[in-house]
Short mmCIF file of C-alpha atoms in Angstrom, two decimals:
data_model
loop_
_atom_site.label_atom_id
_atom_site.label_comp_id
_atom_site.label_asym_id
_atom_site.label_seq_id
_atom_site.Cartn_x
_atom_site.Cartn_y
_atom_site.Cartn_z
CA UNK A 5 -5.65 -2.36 -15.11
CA UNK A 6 -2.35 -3.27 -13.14
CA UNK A 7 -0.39 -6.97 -12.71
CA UNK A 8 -0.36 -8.77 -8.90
CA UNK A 9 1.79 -10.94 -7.87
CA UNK A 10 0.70 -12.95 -5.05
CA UNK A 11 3.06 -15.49 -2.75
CA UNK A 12 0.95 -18.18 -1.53
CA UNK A 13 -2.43 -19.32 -2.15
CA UNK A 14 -4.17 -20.26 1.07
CA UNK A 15 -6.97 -18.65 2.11
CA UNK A 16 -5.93 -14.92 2.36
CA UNK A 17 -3.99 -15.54 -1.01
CA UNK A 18 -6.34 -17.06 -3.26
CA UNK A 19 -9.36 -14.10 -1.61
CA UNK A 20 -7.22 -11.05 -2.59
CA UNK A 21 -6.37 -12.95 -6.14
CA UNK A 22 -10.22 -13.60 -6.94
CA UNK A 23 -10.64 -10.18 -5.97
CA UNK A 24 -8.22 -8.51 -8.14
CA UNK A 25 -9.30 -10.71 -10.76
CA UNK A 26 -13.12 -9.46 -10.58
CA UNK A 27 -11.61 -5.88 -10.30
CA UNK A 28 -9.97 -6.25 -14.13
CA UNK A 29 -6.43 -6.50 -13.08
CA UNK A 30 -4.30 -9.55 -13.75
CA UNK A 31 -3.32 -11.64 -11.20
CA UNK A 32 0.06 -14.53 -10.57
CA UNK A 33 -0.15 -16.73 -7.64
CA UNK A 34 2.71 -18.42 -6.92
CA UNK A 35 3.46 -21.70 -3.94
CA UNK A 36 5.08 -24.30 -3.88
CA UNK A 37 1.83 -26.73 -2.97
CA UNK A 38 0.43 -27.41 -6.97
CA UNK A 39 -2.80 -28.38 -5.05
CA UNK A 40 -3.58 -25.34 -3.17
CA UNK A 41 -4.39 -23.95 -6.46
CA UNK A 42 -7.75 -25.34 -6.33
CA UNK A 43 -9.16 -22.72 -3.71
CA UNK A 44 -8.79 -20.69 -6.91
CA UNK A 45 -11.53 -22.64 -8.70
CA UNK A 46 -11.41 -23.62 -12.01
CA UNK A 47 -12.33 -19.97 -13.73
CA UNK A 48 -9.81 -18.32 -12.31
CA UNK A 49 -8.37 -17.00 -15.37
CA UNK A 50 -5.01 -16.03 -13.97
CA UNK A 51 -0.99 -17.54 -13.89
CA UNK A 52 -0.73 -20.45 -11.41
CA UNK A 53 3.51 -20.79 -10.84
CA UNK A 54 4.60 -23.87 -8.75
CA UNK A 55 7.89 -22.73 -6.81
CA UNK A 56 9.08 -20.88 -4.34
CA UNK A 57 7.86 -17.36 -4.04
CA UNK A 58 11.29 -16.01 -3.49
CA UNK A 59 13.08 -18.11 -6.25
CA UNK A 60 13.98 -15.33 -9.21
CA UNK A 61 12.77 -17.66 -11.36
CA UNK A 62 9.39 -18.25 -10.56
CA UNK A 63 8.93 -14.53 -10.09
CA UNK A 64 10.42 -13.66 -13.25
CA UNK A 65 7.34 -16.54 -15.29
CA UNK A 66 4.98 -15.19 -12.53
CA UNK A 67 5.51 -11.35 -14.19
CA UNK A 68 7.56 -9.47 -11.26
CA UNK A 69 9.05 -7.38 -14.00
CA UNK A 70 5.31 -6.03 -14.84
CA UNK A 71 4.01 -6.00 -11.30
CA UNK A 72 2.53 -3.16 -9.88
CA UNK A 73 2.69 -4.26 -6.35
CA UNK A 74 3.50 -7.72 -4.91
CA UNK A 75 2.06 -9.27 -1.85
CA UNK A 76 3.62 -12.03 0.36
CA UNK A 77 0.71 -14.19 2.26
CA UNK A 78 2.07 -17.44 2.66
CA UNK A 79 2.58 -19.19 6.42
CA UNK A 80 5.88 -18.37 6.47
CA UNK A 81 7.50 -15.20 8.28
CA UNK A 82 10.88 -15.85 6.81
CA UNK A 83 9.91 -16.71 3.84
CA UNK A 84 7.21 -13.69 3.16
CA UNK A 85 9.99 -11.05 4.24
CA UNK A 86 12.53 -12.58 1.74
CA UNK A 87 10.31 -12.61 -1.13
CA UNK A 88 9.08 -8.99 -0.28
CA UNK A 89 12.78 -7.55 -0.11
CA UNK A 90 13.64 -9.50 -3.59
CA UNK A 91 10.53 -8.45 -5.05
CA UNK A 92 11.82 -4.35 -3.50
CA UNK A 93 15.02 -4.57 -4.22
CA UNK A 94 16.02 -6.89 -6.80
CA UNK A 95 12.68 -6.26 -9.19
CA UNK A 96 12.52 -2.63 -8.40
CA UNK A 97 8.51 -3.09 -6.81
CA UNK A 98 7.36 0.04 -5.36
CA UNK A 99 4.16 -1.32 -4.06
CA UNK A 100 4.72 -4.56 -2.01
CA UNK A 101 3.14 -5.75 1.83
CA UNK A 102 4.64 -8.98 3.67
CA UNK A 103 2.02 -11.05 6.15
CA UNK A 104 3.77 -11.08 9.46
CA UNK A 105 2.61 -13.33 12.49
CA UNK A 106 5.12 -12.29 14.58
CA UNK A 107 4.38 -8.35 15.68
CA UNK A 108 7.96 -7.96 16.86
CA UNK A 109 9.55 -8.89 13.80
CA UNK A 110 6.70 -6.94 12.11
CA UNK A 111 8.21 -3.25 13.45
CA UNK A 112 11.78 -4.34 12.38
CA UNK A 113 10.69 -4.58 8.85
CA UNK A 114 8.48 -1.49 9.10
CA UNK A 115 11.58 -0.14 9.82
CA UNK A 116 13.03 -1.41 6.51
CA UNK A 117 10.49 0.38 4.68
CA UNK A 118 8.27 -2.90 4.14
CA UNK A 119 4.59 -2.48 4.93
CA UNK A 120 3.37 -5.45 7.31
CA UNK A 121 0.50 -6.98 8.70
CA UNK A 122 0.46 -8.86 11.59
CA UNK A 123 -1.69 -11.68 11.67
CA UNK A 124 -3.25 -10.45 14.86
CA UNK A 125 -5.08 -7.81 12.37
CA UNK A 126 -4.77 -9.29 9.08
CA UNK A 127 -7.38 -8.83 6.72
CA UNK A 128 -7.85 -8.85 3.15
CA UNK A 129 -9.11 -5.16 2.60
CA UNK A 130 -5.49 -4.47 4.56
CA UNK A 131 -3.80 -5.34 1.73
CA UNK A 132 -5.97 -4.59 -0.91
CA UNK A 133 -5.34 -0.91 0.80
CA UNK A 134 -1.75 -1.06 0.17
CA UNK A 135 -1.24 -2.40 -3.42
CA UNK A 136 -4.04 -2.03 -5.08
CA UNK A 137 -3.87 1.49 -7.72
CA UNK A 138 -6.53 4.25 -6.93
CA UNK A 139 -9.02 1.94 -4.95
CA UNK A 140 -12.36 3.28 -3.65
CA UNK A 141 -11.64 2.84 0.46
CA UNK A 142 -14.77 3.21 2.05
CA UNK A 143 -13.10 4.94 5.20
CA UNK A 144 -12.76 3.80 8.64
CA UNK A 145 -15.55 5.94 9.42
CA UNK A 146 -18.33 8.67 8.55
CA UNK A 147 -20.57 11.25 10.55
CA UNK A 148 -23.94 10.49 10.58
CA UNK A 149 -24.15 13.79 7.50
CA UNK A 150 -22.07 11.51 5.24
CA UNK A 151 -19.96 14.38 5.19
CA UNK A 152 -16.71 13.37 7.08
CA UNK A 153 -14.33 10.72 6.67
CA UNK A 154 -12.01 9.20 8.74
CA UNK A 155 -9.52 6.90 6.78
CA UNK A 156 -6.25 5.86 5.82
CA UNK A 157 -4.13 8.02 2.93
CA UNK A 158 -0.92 7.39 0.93
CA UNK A 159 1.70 9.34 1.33
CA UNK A 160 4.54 9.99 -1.07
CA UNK A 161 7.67 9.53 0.06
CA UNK A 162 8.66 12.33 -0.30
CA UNK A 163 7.00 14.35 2.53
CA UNK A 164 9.57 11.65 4.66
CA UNK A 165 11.06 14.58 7.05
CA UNK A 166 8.20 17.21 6.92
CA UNK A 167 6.07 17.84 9.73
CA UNK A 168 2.66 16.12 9.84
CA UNK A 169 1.26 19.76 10.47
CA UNK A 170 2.74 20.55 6.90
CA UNK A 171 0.82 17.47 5.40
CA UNK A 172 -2.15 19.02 6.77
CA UNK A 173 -2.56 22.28 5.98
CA UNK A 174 -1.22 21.55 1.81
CA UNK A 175 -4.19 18.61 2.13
CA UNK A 176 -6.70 20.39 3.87
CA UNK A 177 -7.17 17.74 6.27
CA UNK A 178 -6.22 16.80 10.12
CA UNK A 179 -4.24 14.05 10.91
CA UNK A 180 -6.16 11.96 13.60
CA UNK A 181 -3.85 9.15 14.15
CA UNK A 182 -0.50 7.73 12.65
CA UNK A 183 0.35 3.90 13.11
CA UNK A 184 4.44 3.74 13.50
CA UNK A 185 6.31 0.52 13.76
CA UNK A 186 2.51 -1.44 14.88
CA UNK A 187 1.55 0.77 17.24
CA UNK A 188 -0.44 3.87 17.27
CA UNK A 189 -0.12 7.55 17.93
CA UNK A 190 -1.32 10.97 18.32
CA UNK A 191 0.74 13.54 16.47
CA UNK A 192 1.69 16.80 18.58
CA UNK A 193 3.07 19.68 16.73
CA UNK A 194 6.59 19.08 16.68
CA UNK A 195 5.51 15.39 15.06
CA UNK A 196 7.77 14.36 12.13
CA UNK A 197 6.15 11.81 8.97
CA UNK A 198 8.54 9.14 8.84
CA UNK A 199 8.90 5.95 6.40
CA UNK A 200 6.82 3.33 7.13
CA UNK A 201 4.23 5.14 8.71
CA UNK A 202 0.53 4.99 8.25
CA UNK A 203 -1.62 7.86 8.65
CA UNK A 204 -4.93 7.85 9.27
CA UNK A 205 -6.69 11.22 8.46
CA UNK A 206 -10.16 13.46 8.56
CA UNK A 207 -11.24 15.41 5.62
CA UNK A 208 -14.58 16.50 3.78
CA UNK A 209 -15.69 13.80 1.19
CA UNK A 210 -16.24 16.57 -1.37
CA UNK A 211 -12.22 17.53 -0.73
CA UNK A 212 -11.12 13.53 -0.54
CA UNK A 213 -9.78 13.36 -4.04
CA UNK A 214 -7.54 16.61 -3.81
CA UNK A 215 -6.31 15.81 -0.70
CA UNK A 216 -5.32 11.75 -1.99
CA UNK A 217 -3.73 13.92 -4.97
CA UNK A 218 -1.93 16.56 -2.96
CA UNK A 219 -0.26 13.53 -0.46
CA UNK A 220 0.71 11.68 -3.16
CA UNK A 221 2.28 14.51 -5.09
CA UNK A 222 4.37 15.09 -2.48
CA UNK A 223 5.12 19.30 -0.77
CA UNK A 224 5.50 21.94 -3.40
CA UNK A 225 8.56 23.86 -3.82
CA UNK A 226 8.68 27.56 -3.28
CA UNK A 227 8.95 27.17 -7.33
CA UNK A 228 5.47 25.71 -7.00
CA UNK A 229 3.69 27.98 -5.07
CA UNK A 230 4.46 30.95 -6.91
CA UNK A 231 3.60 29.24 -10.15
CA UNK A 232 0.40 28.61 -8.51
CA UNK A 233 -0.14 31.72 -7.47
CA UNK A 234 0.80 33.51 -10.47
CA UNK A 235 -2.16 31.33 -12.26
CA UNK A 236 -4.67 31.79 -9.63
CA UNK A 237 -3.96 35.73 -10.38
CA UNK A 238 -4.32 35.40 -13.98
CA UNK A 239 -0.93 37.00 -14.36
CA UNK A 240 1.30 36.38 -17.32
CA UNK A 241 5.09 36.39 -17.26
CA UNK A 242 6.20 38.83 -19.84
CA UNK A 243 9.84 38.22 -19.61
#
């Protein structure tokens, strides 16, 4: 179970709070409107915080310090892309995603390291997809066998640098697609996995979870590889 913080409570707002609510987590809305609220009915059994969702204040009674990821969804473009840098860089939130209506503005804060979605594409399981802990995405898509999947991974940051052919062949998996800055491309050889970027990959369901794990993990040091393949040998060090 993980803490949400949530910046306005319209429609997309008070969806992806109901939803983390039903998924066991525990959920702050915050907005300035005391009567939005109601889209949130009346068992909603999380923190309702009038204010601004930018305001230290109302972040700190809405829980930033115990957030696991925070998301921005309120009408405002200036106003989501303030609160998401406070809740980055003063609060320390690794996990946070800013709704963005205008797509050029979008790729200068992709830029910045701060996930976006433009309204153009916006959707609820977006963002569920970037904050929420060890969700069950369904994929993009699967072969009629139920045996492939096409669908968005996380990647540490730490494979920032390494080519995406590197990414591939620690996974086991083939990049198909990587969406940089809004727009989307097809990796060559020579291609690069830079911050910000989302990449969409295929892999065999019954390798999905090792591959998630490997990405995450982040490339193994030389140190790492022969510890690995020291165990795999049976080997003991003697020394």
């Amino acid at each position: 179970m993980a803490h949400f913080v949530i910046m306005g409570c319209g429609r997309v707002g008070s969806s992806l709070a109901l939803t983390l609510e039903r998924g066991g987590h525990t959920v702050a809305v915050v907005d300035q409107d005391e009567r939005a609220f109601r889209r949130l009915g009346r068992h909603f059994g999380g923190q309702r915080v009038t204010g601004v969702g930018f305001d230290r204040d109302a972040l700190t009674k809405a829980r930033i310090h115990d957030a696991y990821a925070f998301a921005a969804v309120s009408s405002g473009d200036n106003s989501n892309i303030i609160a998401a840098r406070v809740a980055r860089e003063t609060f320390g939130v690794e996990h946070v995603v800013a709704r963005i209506y205008d797509p050029g503005r979008a790729e200068v804060y992709q830029r910045l390291g701060i996930p976006t979605v433009a309204a153009v594409r916006w959707s609820t399981d977006q963002v569920l997809r970037r904050i929420l802990p060890d969700a069950d995405l369904a994929g993009d898509f699967r072969d009629a066998s139920g045996r492939i999947i096409m669908t968005e991974v996380r990647v540490s940051p730490a494979w920032i640098g390494h080519p995406l052919t590197e990414l591939e062949a620690e996974a086991g998996l083939r990049v198909a697609f990587v969406t940089r800055m809004g727009e989307g491309i097809v990796p060559t050889g020579g291609t690069l996995y830079q911050q910000g970027d989302i990449v969409h990959a295929v892999m065999a369901v019954s390798g999905q979870s090792e591959a998630e794990r490997t990405l995450a993990a982040g490339p193994q040091t030389g140190a790492d590889l022969l510890e690995d393949r020291t165990e795999d040998s049976g080997e003991v060090d003697r020394a």
